[in-house]
PDB file of C-alpha atoms in Angstrom:
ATOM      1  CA  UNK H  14      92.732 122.580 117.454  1.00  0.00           C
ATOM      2  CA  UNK H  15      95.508 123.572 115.247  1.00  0.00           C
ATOM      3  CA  UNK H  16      98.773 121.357 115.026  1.00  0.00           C
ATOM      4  CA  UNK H  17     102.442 122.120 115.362  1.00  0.00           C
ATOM      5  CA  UNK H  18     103.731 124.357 112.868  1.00  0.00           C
ATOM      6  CA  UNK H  19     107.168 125.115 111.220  1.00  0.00           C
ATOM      7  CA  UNK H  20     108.279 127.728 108.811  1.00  0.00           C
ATOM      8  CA  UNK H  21     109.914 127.777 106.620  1.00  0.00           C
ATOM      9  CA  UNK H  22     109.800 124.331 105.257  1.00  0.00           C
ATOM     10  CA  UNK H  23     112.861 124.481 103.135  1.00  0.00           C
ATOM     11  CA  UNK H  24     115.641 127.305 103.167  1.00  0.00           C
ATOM     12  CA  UNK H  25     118.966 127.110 101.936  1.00  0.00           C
ATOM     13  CA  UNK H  26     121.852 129.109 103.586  1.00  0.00           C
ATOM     14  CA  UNK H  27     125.921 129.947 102.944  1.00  0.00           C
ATOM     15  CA  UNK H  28     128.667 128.226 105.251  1.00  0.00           C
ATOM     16  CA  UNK H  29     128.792 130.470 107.968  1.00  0.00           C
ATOM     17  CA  UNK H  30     125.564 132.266 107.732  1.00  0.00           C
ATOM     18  CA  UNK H  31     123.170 132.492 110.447  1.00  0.00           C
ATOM     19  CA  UNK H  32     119.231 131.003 110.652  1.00  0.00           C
ATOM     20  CA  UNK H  33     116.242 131.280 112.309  1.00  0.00           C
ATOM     21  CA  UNK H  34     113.746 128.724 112.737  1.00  0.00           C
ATOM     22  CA  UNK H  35     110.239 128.989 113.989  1.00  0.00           C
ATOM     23  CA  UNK H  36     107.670 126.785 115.843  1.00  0.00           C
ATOM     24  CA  UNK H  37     104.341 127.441 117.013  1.00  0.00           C
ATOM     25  CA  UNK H  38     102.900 124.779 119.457  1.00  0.00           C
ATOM     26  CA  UNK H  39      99.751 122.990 119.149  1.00  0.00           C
ATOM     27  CA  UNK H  40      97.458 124.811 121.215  1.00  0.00           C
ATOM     28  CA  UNK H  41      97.651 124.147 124.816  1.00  0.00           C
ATOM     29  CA  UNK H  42     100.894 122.949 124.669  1.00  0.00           C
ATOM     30  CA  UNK H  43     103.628 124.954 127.285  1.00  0.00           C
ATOM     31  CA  UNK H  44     106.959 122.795 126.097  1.00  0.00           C
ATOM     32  CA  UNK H  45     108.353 122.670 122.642  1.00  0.00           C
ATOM     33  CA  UNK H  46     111.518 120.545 121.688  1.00  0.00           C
ATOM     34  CA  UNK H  47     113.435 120.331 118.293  1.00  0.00           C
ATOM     35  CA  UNK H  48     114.974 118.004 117.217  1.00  0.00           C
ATOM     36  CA  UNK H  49     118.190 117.623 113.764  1.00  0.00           C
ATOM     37  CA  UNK H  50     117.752 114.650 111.508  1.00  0.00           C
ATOM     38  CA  UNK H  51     120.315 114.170 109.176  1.00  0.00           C
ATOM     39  CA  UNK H  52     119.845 112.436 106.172  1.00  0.00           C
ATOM     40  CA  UNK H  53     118.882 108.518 106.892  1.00  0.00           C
ATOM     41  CA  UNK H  54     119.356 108.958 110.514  1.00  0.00           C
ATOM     42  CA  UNK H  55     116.893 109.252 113.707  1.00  0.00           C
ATOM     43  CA  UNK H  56     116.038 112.644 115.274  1.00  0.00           C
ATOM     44  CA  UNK H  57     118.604 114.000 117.970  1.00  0.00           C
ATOM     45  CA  UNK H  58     117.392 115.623 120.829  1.00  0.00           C
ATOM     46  CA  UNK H  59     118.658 119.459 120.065  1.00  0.00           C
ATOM     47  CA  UNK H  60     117.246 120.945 123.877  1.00  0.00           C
ATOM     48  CA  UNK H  61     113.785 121.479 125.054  1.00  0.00           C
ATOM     49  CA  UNK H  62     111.868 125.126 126.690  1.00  0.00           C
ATOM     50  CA  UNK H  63     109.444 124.738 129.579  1.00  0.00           C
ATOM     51  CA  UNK H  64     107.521 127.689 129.689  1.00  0.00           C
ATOM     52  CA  UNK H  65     110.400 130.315 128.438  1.00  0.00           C
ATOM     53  CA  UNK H  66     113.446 128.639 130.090  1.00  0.00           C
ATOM     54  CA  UNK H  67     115.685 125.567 128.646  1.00  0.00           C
ATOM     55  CA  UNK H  68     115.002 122.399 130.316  1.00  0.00           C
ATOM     56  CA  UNK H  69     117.253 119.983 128.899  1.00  0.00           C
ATOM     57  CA  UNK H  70     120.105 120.241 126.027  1.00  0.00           C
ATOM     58  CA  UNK H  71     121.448 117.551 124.207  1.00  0.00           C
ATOM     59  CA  UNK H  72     124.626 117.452 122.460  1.00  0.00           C
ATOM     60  CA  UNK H  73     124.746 119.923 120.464  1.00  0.00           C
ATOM     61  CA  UNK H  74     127.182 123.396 120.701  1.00  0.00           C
ATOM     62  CA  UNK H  75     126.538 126.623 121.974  1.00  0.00           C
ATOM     63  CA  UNK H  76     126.105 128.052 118.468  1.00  0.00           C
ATOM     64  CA  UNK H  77     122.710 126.502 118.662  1.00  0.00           C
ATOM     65  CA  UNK H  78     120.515 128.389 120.708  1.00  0.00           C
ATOM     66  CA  UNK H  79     117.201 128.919 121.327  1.00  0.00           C
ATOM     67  CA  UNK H  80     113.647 130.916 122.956  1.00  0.00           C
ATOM     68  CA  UNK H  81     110.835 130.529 123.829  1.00  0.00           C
ATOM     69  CA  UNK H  82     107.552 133.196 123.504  1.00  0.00           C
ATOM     70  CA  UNK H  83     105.350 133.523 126.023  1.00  0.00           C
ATOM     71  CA  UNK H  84     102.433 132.373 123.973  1.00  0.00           C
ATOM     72  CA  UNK H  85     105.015 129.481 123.948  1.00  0.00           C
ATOM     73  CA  UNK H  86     105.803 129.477 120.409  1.00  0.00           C
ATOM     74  CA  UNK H  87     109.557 128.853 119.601  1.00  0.00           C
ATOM     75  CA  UNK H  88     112.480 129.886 117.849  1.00  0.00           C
ATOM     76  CA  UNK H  89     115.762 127.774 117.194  1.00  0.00           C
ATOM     77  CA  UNK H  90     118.739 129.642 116.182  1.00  0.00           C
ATOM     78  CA  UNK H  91     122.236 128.553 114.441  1.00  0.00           C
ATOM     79  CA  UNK H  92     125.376 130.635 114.554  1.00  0.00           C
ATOM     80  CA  UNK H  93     128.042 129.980 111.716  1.00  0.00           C
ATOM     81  CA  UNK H  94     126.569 127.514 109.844  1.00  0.00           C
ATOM     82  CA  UNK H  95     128.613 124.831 108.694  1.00  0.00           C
ATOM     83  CA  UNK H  96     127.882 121.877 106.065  1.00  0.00           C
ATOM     84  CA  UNK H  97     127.128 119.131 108.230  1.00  0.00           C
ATOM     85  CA  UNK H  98     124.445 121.380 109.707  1.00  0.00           C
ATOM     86  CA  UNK H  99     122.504 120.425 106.838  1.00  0.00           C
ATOM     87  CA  UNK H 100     119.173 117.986 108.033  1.00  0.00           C
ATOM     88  CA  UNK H 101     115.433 117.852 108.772  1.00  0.00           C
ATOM     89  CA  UNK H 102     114.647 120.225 111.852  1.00  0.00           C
ATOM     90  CA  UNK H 103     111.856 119.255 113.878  1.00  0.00           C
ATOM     91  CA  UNK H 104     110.249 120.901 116.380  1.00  0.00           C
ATOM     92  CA  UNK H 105     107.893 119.081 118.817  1.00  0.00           C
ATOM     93  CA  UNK H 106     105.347 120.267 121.097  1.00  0.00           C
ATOM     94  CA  UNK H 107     104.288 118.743 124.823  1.00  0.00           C
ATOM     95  CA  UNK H 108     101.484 119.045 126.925  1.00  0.00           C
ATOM     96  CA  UNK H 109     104.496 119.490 129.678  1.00  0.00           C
ATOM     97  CA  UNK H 110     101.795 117.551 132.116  1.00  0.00           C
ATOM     98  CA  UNK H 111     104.595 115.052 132.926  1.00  0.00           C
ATOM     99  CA  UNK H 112     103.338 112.676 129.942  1.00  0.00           C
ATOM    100  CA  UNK H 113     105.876 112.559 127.484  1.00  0.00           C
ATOM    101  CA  UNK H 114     104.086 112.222 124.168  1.00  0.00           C
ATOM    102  CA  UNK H 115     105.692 114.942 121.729  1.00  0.00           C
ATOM    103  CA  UNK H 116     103.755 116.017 118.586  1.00  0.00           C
ATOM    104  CA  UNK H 117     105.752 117.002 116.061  1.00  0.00           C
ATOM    105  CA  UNK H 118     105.577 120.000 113.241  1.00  0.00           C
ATOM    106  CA  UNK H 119     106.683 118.761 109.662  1.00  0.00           C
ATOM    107  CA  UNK H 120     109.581 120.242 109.669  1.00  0.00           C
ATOM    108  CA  UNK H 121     112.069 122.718 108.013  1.00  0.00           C
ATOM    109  CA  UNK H 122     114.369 121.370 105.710  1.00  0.00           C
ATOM    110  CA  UNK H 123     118.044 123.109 105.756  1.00  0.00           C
ATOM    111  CA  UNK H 124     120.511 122.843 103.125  1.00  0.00           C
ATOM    112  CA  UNK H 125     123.825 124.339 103.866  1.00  0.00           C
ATOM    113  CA  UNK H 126     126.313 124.838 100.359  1.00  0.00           C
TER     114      UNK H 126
ATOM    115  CA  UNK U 178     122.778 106.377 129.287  1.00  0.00           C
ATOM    116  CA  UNK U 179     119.574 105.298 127.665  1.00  0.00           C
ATOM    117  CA  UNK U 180     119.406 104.150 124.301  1.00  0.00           C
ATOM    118  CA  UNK U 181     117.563 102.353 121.284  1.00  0.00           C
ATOM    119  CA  UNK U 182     117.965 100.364 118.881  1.00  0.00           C
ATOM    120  CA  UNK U 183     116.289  98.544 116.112  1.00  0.00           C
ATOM    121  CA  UNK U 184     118.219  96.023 114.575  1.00  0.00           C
ATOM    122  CA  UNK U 185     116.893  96.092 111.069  1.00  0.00           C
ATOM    123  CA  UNK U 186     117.605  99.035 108.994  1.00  0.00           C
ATOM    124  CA  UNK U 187     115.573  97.741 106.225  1.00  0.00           C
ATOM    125  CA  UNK U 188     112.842  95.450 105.637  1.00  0.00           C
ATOM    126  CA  UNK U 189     110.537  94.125 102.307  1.00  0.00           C
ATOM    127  CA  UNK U 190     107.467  92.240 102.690  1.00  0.00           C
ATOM    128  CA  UNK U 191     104.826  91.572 100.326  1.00  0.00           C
ATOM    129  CA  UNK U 192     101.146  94.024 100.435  1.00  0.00           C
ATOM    130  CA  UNK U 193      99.130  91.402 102.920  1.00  0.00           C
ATOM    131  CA  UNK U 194     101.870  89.672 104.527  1.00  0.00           C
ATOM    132  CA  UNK U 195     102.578  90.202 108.086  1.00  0.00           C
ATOM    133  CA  UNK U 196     105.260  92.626 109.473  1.00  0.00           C
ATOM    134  CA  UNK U 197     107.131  92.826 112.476  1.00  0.00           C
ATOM    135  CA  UNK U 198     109.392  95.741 113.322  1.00  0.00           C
ATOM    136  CA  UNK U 199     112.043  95.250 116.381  1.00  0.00           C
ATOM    137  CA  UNK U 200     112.866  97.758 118.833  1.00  0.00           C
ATOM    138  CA  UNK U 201     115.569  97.117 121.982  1.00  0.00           C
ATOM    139  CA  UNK U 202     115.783  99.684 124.770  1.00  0.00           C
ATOM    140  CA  UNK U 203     118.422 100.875 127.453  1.00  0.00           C
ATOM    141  CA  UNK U 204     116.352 102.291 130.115  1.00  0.00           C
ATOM    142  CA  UNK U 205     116.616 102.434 134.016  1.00  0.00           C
ATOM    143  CA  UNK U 206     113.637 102.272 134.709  1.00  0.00           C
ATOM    144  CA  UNK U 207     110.005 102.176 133.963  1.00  0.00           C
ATOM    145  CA  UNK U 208     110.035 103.090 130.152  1.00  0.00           C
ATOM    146  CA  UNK U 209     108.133 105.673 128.139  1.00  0.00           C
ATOM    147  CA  UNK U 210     107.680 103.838 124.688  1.00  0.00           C
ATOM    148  CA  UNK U 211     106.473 104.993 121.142  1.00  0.00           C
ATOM    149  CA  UNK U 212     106.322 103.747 117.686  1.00  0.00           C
ATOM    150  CA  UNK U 213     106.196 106.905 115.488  1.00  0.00           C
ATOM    151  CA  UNK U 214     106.270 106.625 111.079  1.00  0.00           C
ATOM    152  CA  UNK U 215     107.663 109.234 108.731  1.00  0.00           C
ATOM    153  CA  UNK U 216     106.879 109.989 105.732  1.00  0.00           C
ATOM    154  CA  UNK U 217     109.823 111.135 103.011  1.00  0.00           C
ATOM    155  CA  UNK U 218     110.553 114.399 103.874  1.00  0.00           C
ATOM    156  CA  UNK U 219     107.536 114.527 106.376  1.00  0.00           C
ATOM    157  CA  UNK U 220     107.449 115.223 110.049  1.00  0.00           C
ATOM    158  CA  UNK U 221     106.960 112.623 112.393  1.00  0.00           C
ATOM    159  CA  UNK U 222     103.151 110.996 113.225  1.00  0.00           C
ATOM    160  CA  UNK U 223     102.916 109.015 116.713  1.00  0.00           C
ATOM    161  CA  UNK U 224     101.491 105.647 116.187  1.00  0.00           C
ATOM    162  CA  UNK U 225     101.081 104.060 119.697  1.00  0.00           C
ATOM    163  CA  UNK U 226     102.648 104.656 122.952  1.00  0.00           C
ATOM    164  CA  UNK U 227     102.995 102.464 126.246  1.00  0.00           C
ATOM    165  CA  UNK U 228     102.989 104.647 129.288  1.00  0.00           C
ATOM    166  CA  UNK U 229     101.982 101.693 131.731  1.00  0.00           C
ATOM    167  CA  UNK U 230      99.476  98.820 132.545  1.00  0.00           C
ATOM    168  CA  UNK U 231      98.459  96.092 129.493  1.00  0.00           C
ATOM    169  CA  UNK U 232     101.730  95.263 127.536  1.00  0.00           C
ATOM    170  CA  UNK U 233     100.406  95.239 124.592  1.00  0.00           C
ATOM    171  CA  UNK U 234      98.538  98.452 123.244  1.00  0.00           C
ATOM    172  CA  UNK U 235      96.341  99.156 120.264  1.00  0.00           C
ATOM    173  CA  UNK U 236      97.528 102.154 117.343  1.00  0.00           C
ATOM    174  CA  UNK U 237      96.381 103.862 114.571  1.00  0.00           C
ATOM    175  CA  UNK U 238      95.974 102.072 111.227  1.00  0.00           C
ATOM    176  CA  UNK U 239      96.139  98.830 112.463  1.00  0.00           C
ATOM    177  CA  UNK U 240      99.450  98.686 114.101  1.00  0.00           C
ATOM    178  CA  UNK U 241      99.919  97.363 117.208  1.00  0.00           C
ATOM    179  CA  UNK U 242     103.017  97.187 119.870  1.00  0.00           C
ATOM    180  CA  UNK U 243     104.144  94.787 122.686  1.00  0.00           C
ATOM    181  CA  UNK U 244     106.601  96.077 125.992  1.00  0.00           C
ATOM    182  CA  UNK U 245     108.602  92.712 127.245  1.00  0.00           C
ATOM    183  CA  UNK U 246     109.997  93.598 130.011  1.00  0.00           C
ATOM    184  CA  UNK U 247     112.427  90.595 130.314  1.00  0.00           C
ATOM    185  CA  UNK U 248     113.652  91.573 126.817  1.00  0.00           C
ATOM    186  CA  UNK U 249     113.902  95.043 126.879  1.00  0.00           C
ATOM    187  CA  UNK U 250     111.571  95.069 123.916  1.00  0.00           C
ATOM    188  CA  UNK U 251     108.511  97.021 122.069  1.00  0.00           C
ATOM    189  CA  UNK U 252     108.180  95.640 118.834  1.00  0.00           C
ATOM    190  CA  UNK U 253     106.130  97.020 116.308  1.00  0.00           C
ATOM    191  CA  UNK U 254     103.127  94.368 114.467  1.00  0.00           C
ATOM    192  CA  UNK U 255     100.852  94.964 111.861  1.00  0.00           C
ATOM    193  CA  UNK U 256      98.648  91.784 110.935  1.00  0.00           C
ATOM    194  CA  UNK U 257      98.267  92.673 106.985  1.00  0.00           C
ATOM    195  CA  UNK U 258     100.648  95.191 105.130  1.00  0.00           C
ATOM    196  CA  UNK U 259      99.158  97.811 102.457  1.00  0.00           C
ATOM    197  CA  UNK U 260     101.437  99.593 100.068  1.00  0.00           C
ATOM    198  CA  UNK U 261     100.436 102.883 101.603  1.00  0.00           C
ATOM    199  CA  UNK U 262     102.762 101.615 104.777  1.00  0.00           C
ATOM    200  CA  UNK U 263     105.745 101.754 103.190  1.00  0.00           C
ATOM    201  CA  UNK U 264     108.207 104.522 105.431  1.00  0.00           C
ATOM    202  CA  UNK U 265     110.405 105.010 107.674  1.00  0.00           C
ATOM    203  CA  UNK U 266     109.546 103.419 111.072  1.00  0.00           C
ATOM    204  CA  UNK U 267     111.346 105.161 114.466  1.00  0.00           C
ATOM    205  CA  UNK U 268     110.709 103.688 117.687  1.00  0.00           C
ATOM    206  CA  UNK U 269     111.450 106.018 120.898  1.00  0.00           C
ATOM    207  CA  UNK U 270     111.874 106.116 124.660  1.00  0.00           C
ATOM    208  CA  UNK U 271     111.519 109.054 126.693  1.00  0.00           C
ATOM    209  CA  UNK U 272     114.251 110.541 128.492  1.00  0.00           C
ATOM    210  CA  UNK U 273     115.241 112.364 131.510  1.00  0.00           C
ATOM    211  CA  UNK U 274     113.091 112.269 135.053  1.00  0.00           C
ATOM    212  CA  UNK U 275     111.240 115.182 133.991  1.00  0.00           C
ATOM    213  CA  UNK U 276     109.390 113.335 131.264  1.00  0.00           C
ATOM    214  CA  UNK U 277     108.173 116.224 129.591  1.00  0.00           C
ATOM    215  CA  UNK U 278     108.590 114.803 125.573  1.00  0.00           C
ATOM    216  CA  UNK U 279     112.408 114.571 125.801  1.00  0.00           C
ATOM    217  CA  UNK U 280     112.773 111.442 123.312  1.00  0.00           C
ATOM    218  CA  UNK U 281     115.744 109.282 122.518  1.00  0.00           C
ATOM    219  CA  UNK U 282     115.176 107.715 118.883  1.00  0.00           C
ATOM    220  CA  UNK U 283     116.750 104.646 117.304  1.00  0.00           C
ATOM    221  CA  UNK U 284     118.299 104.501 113.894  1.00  0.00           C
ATOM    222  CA  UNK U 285     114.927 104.042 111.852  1.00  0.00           C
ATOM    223  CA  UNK U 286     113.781 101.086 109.526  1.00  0.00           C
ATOM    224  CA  UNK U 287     112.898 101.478 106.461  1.00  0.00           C
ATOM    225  CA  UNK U 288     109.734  99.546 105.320  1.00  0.00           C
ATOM    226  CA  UNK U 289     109.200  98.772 101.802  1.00  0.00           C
ATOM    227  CA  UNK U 290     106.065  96.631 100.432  1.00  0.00           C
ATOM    228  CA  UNK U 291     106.084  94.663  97.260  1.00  0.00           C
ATOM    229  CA  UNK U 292     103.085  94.765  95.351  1.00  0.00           C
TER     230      UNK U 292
END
């Protein structure tokens, strides 16, 4: 049973560029969350995607955005990047049963200069 | 709104003392609790959870957890610290009715552990 994966682990991007992040859930998994953790803080809920469609957004603007694959893997994407996007992104996977225990990936670690 | 918070942002104890870590909720109702440790720049590793039933429940690597109702509480026990403990401690509620790994995480505290 493979785990949940992130890639890249580390990128670093211009003020105002756009990323892509990618997740692929632990197998048998339908939901996938991410998460931002900035430097010495605890994760913020980013949103969530329940089999393809967003159930749940936290807050965070509309230059963050988001899919999810049918094979449920998971991309999160950030328009106009600005400095304080800078933090950990997590991305966490759920068995979407209705228990709430989220597995997370080990990250990708975004520097914005 | 729910919330979470753990009062301690850091904490030094001595390899073989005793550790508590404190955790205070904001919930509703019946909480979905979890202890989960980081790593520097790691990912997040679940060590216990309490879903329902006995209040106190059993982790991995010796860590254990209590729910307290009356004091909106899960703290986080570990009977004999080793140095390979020392991270970054998150505890977590889940949020929304749906329940589907939505988490709400408190400010982290940061464990160090003398030789």
């Amino acid at each position: 049973e493979t785990g949940v994966t992130q890639s890249p682990t580390h990128l670093i991007k211009t003020r105002g560029q756009q990323v892509t992040l990618r997740c692929s859930s632990q197998s048998g998994h339908n939901t996938v969350s991410w998460y931002q953790q900035a430097l010495g803080q605890g994760p913020q809920f980013i949103f969530q995607y329940y089999r393809e469609e967003e159930n749940g957004r936290g807050n965070f603007p509309p230059r963050f955005s988001g899919l999810q694959f049918p094979n449920y893997s998971s991309e999160l994407n950030v328009n106009a990047l600005e400095l304080d996007d800078s933090a950990l992104y997590l991305c966490a996977s759920s068995p979407g049963t209705g228990v709430p225990e989220a597995f997370f990936g080990q990250g990708t670690r975004l520097t914005v200069v | 709104a729910q919330s979470v918070t753990q009062p301690d942002i850091h904490i030094t104890v001595s390899e073989g003392a005793s550790l508590e870590l404190r955790c205070n909720y904001s919930y509703g109702a019946t909480p979905y609790l979890f202890w989960y440790v980081q790593s520097p720049g790691q990912g997040l590793q679940l060590l216990l959870k309490y879903f329902s039933g006995d209040t106190l429940v059993q982790g991995i690597k010796g860590f254990e957890a209590e729910f307290k109702r009356s004091q909106s509480s899960f703290n986080l026990r570990k009977p004999s610290v080793h140095w390979s403990d020392a991270a970054e401690y998150f505890c977590a509620v889940a949020h929304g009715s749906s329940n589907t790994g939505k988490l709400i995480f408190g400010q982290g505290t940061t464990l160090q552990v003398k030789p």
